[in-house]
Coordinates of C-alpha atoms in Angstrom, one line a residue:
Chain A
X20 CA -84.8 -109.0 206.6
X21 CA -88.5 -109.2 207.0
X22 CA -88.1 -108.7 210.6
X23 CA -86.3 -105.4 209.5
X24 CA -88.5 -104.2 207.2
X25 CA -92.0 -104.8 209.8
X26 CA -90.0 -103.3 212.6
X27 CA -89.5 -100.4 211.0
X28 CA -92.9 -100.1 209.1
X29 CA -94.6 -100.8 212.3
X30 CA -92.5 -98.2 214.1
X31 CA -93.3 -95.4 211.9
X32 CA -97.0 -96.2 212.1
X33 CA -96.7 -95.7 215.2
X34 CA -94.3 -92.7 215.9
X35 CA -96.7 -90.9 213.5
X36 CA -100.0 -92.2 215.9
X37 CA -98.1 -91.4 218.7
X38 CA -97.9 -87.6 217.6
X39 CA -101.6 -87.5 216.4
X40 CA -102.1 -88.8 220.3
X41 CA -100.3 -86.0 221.5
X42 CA -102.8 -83.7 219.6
X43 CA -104.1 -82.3 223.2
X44 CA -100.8 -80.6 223.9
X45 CA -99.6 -80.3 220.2
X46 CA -101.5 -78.3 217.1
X47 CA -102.4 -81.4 215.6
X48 CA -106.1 -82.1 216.5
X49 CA -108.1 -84.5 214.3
X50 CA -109.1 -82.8 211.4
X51 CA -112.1 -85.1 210.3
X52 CA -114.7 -83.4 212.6
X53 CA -117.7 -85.6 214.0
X54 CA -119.9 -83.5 212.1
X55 CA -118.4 -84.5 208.6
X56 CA -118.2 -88.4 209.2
X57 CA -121.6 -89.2 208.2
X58 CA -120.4 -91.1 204.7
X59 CA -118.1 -93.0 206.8
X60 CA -120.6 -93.9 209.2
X61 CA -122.7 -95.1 206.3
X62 CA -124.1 -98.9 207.0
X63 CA -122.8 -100.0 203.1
X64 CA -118.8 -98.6 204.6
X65 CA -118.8 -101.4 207.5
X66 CA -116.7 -104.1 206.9
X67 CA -118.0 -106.2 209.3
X68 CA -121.5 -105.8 207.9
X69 CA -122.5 -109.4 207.7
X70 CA -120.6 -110.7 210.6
X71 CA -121.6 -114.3 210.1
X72 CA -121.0 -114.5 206.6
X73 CA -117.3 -113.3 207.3
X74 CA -117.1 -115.8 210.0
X75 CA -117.8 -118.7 207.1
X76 CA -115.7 -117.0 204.9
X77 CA -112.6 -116.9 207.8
X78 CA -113.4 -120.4 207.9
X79 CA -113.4 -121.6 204.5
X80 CA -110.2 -119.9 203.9
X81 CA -108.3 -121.1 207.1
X82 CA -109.2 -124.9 206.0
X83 CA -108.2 -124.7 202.5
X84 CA -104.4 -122.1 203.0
X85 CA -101.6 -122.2 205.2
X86 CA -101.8 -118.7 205.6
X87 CA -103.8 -117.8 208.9
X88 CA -104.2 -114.5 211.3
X89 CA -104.5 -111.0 211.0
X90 CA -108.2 -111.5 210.5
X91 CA -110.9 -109.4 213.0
X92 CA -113.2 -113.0 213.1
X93 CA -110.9 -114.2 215.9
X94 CA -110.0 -117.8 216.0
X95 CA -108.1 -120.8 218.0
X96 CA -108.0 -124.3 216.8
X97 CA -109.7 -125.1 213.4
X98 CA -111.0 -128.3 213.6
X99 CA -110.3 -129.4 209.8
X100 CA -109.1 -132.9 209.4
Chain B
X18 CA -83.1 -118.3 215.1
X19 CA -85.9 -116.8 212.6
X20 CA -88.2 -118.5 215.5
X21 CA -86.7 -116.4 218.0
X22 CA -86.3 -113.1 216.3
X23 CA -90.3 -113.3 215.4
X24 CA -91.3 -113.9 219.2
X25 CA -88.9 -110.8 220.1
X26 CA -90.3 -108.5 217.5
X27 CA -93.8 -109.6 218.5
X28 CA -92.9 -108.7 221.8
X29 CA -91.4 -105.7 221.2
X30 CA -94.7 -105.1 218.9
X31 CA -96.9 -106.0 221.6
X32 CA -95.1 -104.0 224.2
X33 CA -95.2 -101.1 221.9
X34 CA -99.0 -101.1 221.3
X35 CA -99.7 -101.8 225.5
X36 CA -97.5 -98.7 226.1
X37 CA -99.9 -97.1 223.1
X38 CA -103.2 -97.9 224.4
X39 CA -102.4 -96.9 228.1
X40 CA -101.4 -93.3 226.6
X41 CA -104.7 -93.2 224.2
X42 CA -106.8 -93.9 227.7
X43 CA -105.4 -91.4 229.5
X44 CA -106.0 -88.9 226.5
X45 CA -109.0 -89.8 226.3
X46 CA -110.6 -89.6 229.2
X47 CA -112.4 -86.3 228.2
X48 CA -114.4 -87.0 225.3
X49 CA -117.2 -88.2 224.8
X50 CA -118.1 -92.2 225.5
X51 CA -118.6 -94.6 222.7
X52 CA -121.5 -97.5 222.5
X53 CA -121.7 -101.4 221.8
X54 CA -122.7 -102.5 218.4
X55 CA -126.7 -103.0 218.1
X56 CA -128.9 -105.9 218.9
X57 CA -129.2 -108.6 215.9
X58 CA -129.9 -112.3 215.5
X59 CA -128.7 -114.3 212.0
X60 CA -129.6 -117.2 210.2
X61 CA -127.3 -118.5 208.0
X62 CA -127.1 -121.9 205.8
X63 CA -123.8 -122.1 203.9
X64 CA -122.8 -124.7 201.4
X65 CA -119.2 -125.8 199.9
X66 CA -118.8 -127.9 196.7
X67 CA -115.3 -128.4 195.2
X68 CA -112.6 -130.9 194.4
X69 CA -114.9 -133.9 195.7
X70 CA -115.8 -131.9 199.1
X71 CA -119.6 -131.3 200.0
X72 CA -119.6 -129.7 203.1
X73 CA -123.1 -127.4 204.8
X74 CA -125.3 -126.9 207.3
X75 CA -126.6 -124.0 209.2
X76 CA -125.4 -121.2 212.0
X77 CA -126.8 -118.8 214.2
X78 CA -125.6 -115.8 215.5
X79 CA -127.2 -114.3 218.6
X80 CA -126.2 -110.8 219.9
X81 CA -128.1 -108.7 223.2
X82 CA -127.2 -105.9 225.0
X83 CA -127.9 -106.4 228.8
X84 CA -127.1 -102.5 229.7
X85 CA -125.7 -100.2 228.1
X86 CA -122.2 -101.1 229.0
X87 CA -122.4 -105.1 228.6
X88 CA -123.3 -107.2 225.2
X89 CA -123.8 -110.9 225.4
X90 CA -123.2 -113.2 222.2
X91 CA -123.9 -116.5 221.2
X92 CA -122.6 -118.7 217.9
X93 CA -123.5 -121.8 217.1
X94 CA -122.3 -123.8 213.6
X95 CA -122.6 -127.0 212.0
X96 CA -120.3 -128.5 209.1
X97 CA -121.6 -131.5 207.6
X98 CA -119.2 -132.9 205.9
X99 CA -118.9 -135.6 202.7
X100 CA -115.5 -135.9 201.3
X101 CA -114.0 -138.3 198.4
X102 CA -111.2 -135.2 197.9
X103 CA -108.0 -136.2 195.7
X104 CA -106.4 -137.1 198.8
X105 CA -109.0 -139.4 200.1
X106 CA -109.2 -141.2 196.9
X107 CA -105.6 -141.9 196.4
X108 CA -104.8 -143.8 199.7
X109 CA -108.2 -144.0 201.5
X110 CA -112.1 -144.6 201.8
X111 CA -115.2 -141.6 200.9
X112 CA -116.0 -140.5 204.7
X113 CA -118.2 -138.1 206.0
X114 CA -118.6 -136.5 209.4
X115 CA -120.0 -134.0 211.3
X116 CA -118.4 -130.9 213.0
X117 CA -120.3 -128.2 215.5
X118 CA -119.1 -125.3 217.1
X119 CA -120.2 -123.3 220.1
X120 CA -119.2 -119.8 220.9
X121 CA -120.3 -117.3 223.7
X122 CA -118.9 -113.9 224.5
X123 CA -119.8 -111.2 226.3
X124 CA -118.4 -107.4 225.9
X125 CA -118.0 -104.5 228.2
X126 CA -117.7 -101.0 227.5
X127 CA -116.5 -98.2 229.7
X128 CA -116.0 -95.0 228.3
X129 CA -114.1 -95.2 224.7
X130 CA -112.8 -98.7 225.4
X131 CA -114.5 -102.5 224.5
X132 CA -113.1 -105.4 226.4
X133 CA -114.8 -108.7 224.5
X134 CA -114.1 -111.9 226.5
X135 CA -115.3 -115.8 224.5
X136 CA -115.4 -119.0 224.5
X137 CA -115.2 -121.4 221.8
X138 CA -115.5 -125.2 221.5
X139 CA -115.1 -127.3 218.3
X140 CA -116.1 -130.9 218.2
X141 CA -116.0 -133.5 215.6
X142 CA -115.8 -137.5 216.2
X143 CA -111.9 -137.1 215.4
X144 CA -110.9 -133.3 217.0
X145 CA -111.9 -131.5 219.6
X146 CA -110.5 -128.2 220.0
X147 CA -111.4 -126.0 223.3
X148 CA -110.1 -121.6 223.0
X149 CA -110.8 -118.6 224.8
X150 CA -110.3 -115.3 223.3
X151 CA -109.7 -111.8 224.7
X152 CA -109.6 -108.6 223.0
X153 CA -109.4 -104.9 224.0
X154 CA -110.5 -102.2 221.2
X155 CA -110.2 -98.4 222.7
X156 CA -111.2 -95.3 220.1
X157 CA -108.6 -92.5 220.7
X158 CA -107.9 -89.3 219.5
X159 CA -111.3 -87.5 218.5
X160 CA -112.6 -91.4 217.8
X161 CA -110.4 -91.0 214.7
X162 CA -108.2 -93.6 215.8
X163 CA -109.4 -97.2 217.2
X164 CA -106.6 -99.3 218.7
X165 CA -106.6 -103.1 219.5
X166 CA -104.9 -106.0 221.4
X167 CA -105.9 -109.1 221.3
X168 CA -104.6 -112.6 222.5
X169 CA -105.9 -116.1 222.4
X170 CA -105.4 -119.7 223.9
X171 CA -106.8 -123.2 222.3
X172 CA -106.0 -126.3 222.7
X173 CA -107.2 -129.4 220.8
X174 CA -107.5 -133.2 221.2
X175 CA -106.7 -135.0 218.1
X176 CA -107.9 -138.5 217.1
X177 CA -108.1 -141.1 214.9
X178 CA -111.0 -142.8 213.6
X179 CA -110.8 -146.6 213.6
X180 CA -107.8 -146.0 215.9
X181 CA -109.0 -146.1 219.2
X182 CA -105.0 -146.3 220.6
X183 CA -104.6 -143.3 219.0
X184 CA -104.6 -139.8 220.9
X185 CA -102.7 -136.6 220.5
X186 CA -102.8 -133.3 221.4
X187 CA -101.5 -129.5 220.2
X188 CA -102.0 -125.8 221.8
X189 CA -102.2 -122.9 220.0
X190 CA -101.2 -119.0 221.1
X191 CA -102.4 -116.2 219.6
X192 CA -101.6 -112.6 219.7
X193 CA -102.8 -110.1 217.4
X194 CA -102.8 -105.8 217.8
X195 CA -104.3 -103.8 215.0
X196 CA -104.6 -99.3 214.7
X197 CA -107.3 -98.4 212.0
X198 CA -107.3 -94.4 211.4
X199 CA -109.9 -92.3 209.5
X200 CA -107.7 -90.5 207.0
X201 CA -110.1 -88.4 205.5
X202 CA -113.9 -88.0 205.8
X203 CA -114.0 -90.5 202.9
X204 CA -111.3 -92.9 203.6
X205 CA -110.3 -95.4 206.4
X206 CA -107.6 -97.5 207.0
X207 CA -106.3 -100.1 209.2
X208 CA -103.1 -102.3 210.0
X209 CA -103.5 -105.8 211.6
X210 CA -100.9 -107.8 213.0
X211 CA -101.1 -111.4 214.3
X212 CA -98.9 -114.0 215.3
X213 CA -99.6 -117.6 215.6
X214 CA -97.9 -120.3 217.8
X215 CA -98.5 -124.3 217.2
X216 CA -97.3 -127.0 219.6
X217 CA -97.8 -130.2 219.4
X218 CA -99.1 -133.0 217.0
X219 CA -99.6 -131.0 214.2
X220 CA -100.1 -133.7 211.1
X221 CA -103.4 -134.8 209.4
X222 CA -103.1 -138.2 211.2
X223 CA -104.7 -139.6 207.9
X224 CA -102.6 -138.0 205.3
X225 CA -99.2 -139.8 203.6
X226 CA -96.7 -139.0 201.6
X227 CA -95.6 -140.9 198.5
X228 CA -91.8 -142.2 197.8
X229 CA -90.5 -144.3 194.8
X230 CA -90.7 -148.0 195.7
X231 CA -88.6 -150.3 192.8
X232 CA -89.0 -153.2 195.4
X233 CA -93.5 -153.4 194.4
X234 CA -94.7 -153.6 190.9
X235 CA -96.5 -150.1 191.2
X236 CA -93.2 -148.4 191.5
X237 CA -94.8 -146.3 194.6
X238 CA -94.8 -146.4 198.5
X239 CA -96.9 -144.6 201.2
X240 CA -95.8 -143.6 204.6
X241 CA -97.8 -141.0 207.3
X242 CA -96.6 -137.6 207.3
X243 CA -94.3 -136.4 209.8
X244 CA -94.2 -132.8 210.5
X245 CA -92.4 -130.5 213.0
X246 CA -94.1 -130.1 216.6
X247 CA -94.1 -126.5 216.5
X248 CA -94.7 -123.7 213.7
X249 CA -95.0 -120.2 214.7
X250 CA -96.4 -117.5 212.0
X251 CA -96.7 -113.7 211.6
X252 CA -99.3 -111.7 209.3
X253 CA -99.9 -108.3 208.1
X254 CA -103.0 -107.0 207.1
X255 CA -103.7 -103.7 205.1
X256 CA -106.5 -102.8 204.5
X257 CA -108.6 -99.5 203.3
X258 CA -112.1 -98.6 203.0
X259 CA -113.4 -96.0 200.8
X260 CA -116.4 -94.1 200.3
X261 CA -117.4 -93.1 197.2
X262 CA -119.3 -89.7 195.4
X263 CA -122.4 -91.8 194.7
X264 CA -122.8 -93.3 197.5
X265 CA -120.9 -96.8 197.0
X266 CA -117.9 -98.2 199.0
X267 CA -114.6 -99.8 197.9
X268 CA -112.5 -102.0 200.4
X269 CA -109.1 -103.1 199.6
X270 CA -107.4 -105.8 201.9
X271 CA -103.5 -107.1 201.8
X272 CA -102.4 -109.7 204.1
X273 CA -98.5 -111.1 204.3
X274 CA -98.2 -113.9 205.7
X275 CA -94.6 -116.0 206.8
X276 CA -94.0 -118.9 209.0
X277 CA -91.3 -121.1 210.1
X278 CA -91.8 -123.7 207.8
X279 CA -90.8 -121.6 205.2
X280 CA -94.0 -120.7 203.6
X281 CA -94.7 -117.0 202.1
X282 CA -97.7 -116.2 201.4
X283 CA -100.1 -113.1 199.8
X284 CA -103.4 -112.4 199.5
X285 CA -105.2 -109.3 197.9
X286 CA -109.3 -108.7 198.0
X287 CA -111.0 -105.7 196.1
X288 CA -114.5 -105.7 196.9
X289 CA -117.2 -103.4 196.1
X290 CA -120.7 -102.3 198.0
X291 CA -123.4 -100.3 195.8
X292 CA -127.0 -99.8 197.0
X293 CA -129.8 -99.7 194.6
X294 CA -132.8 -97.8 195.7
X295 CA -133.4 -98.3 199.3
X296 CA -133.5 -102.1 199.5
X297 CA -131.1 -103.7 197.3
X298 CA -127.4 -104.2 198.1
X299 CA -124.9 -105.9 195.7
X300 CA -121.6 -107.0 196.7
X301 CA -118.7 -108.0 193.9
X302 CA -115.7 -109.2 195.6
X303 CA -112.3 -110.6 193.7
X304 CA -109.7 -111.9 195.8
X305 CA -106.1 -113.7 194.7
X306 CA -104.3 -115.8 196.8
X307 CA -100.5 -117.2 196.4
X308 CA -98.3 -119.2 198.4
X309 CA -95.0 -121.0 198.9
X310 CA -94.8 -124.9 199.8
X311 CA -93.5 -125.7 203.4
X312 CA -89.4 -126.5 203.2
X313 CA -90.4 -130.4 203.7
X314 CA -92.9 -130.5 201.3
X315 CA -92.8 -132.8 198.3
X316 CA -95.3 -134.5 195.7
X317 CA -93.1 -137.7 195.7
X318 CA -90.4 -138.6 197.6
X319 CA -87.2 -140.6 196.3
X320 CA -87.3 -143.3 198.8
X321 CA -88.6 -143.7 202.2
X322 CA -87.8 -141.6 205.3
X323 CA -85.9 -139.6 202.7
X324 CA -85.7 -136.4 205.1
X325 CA -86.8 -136.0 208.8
X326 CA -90.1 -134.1 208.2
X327 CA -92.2 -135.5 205.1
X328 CA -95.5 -133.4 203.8
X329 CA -97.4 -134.2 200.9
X330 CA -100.5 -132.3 202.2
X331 CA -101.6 -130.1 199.4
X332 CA -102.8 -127.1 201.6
X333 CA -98.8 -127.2 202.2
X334 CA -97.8 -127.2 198.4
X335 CA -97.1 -124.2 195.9
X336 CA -100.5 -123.1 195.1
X337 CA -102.5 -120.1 194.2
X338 CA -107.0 -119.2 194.3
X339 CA -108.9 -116.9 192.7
X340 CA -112.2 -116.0 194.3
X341 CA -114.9 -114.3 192.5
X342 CA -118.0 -113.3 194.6
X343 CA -121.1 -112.1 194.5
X344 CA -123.8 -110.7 196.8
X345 CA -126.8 -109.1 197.2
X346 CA -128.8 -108.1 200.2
X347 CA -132.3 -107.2 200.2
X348 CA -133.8 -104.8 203.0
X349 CA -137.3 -105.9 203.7
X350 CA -139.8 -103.3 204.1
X351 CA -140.5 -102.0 207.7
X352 CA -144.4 -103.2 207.1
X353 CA -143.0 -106.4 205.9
X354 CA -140.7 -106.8 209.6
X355 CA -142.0 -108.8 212.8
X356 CA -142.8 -105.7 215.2
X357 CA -140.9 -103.3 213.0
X358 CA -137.7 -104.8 213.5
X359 CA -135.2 -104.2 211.1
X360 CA -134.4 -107.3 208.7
X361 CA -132.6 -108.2 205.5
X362 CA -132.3 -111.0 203.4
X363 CA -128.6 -112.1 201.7
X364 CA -127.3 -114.4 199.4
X365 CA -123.7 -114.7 198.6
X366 CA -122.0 -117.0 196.2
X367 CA -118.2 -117.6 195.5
X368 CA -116.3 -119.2 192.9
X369 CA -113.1 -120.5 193.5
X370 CA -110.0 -122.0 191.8
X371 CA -107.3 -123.2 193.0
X372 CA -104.3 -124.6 190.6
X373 CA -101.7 -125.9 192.7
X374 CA -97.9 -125.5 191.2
X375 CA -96.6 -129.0 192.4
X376 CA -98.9 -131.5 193.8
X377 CA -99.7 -134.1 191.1
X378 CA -103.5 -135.8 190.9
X379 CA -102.4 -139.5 191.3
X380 CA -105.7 -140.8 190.3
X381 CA -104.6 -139.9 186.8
X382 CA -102.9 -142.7 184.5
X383 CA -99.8 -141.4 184.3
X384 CA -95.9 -142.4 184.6
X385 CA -95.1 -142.1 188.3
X386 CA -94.4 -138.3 188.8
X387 CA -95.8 -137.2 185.6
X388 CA -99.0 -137.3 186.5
X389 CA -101.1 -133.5 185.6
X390 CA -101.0 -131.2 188.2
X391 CA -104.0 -130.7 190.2
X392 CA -106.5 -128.0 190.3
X393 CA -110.1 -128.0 191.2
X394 CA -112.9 -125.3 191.2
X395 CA -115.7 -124.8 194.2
X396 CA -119.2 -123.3 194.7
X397 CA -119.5 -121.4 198.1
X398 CA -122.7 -120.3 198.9
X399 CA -124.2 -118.4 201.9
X400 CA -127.9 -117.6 202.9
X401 CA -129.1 -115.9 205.8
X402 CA -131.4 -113.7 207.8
X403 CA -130.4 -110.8 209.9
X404 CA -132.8 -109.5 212.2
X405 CA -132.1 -105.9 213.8
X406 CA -134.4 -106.0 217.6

């Protein structure tokens, strides 16, 4: 059932990439210009803006939950007795 | 079966996403190059207090660019740890221990696409746990569009103190792929998958289980946990980052998480960026967290052996957290900076609670089994230091 319902999630995220990819032979072309990401580019948008902190945070999370993964601190053996 | 249908849908996942990232590299091999995150060095102290737990120390982050197209990292952490938790106190002695952790990486870009390489070590007087990471990140499709793949390998040595017969070991697999796309010039989003393989001895070798015990005046016996040798997991991540009229940011993060021991769980984080002037930062962050108990999980057994797996470890028990956070970041003036670098003070503090649905605080006087359920609260607290050179 879950297996179902991420396959096809997953597989419509990435049909739809798959025709933004194809925007060099298709009409679709990115339509956020370099030129008007400056907001996004802002230093308060980054999520990984304190890289350590979020490192402590993975950490105090992953010892205390079952639930693990999906995180962008990386990972592998946790060392919590 | 549900073990097997998760490693083929990972596969076919991962297959997927290869096939993806071979057609965003050949797409992209017009445009224009991308570069490697800058130069920095942090500082960090951190602190935990909660539920008879004081764990701190310090940690250091290094990061250099050698070129233009290699970056070289270095991490170093300590935990020093003091624990008299609920669990220690109902079957064993206060104990407290140290734990450090060493990682170095180093990254190479060429063109659009960051190939990060580390190595990690763990070590603590009871575990010792050895990984080495990979990850590939490629930006695609006007940079509107980053993809990654990432896989990693640890495996650990476990121990037992005042055991010196006593030596097990477990691996751990890892593979994770993630797309994040800029939806508008406002809003971002991302997707982040990862799935998790154990094998091994995977117990707390310290940890027991109660049972109901007519045959000793106390009415309770104690046995070590016995759990499966393998446990294989999947998560989802969604998240979104938004940015504001007044110059602000929103971020919104849901993770689904399900393993094969049958726990489900959910996790939700709002947080919220907004600058003051041109040196203050503040952070608010709320985060809610839920999850199942394992399928051999229970607070008290009715007799001993009673199943083939026994848990009683509360991190595998109905529970739910709430974190509420703060932070604030503080931009030190150029004329204030060694040799102009950029630098910034933080402090961040969380406050969490966790009420847990069906483990029971036997340190109570109560019947056996009646006992209150447990919940304890914890101060989390991180200051640091990041230099920009």
């Amino acid at each position: 059932m879950l297996a179902n319902y991420l396959t096809r999630s997953l597989l419509v995220v990435f049909l739809i990439s798959l025709f933004g990819l194809a925007g060099c032979a298709q009409p679709i072309e990115p339509w956020v210009k370099p030129y008007e990401r400056q907001n996004l580019a802002d230093p308060i948008m980054r999520t990984n803006r304190h890289p350590i902190a979020n490192m402590h945070v993975a950490h105090v999370y992953e010892a205390r939950e079952s639930a693990r993964g999906s995180e962008v601190t990386g990972g592998g053996g946790c060392g919590c007795n | 079966m549900a073990v097997i249908n998760s490693t083929k849908l990972i596969l076919d996942l991962v297959s997927c996403l290869v096939l993806y990232l071979i057609i965003g590299l050949l797409f992209s091999l017009l445009t224009q190059a991308a570069v490697l995150e800058e130069d920095r060095a942090d500082v960090l102290y951190h602190s935990y207090d909660g539920g008879g737990m004081k764990i701190d120390g310090p940690a250091i982050l290094l990061r250099k660019k050698a070129s233009e197209s290699v970056a070289l990292s270095a991490y170093y952490y300590v935990d020093t740890i003091s624990s008299a938790s609920v669990d220690v106190m109902s079957t064993a002695s206060p104990y407290s221990e140290d734990r450090q952790e060493g990682q170095l990486g180093i990254e190479y870009l060429h063109e659009k696409t960051i190939m990060a390489f580390s190595v990690r070590q763990s070590d603590e007087d009871d575990y010792l746990a050895k990984s080495v990471n990979f990850n590939v990140s490629h930006d695609t499709f006007g940079d509107l569009t980053n993809l990654n793949i990432g896989f990693a390998f640890s495996d650990n040595e476990i121990k037992r103190n005042g055991d010196e017969l006593f030596e097990e070991q477990s691996q751990q697999y890892r593979i994770r792929a993630g797309i994040s796309q800029i939806l508008t010039k406002n809003l971002s989003i991302a997707l982040n998958i990862e799935s998790v393989a154990d094998e091994g001895y995977l117990n707390n070798p310290y940890r027991t289980v109660r049972y109901i015990d007519s045959s000793v005046p106390a009415g309770v016996g104690y046995q070590s946990e016995v759990y499966p040798n393998t446990r294989n997991s999947f998560s989802t991540k969604l998240s979104a980052s938004y940015y504001l009229p007044y110059r602000a940011a929103l971020f919104l993060h849901y993770r689904y998480f399900s393993d094969s021991w049958q726990i489900d769980a959910n996790d939700i984080e709002l947080s919220y960026r907004h600058p003051f002037g041109k040196t203050v930062e503040l952070e608010l962050k709320v985060r809610y967290y839920q999850q199942s108990q394992a399928s051999f999980y229970s607070d008290l057994f009715p007799y001993q052996d009673a199943q083939n797996f026994l848990a009683r470890d509360k991190e595998l028990s109905d529970f739910d957290d709430l974190t509420l956070g703060l932070g604030v970041t503080y931009l030190i003036p150029k004329q204030f900076s060694i040799s102009d670098w950029r630098s910034e003070a933080s402090i961040q503090w969380d406050y969490i609670t966790f009420n847990y649905n069906n483990f029971r605080d036997p340190t109570e006087e109560a019947a056996l089994g009646e006992e209150p359920l447990y919940g304890f609260s914890a101060h989390v607290i991180r200051a640091f230091f990041s230099v920009y050179f």
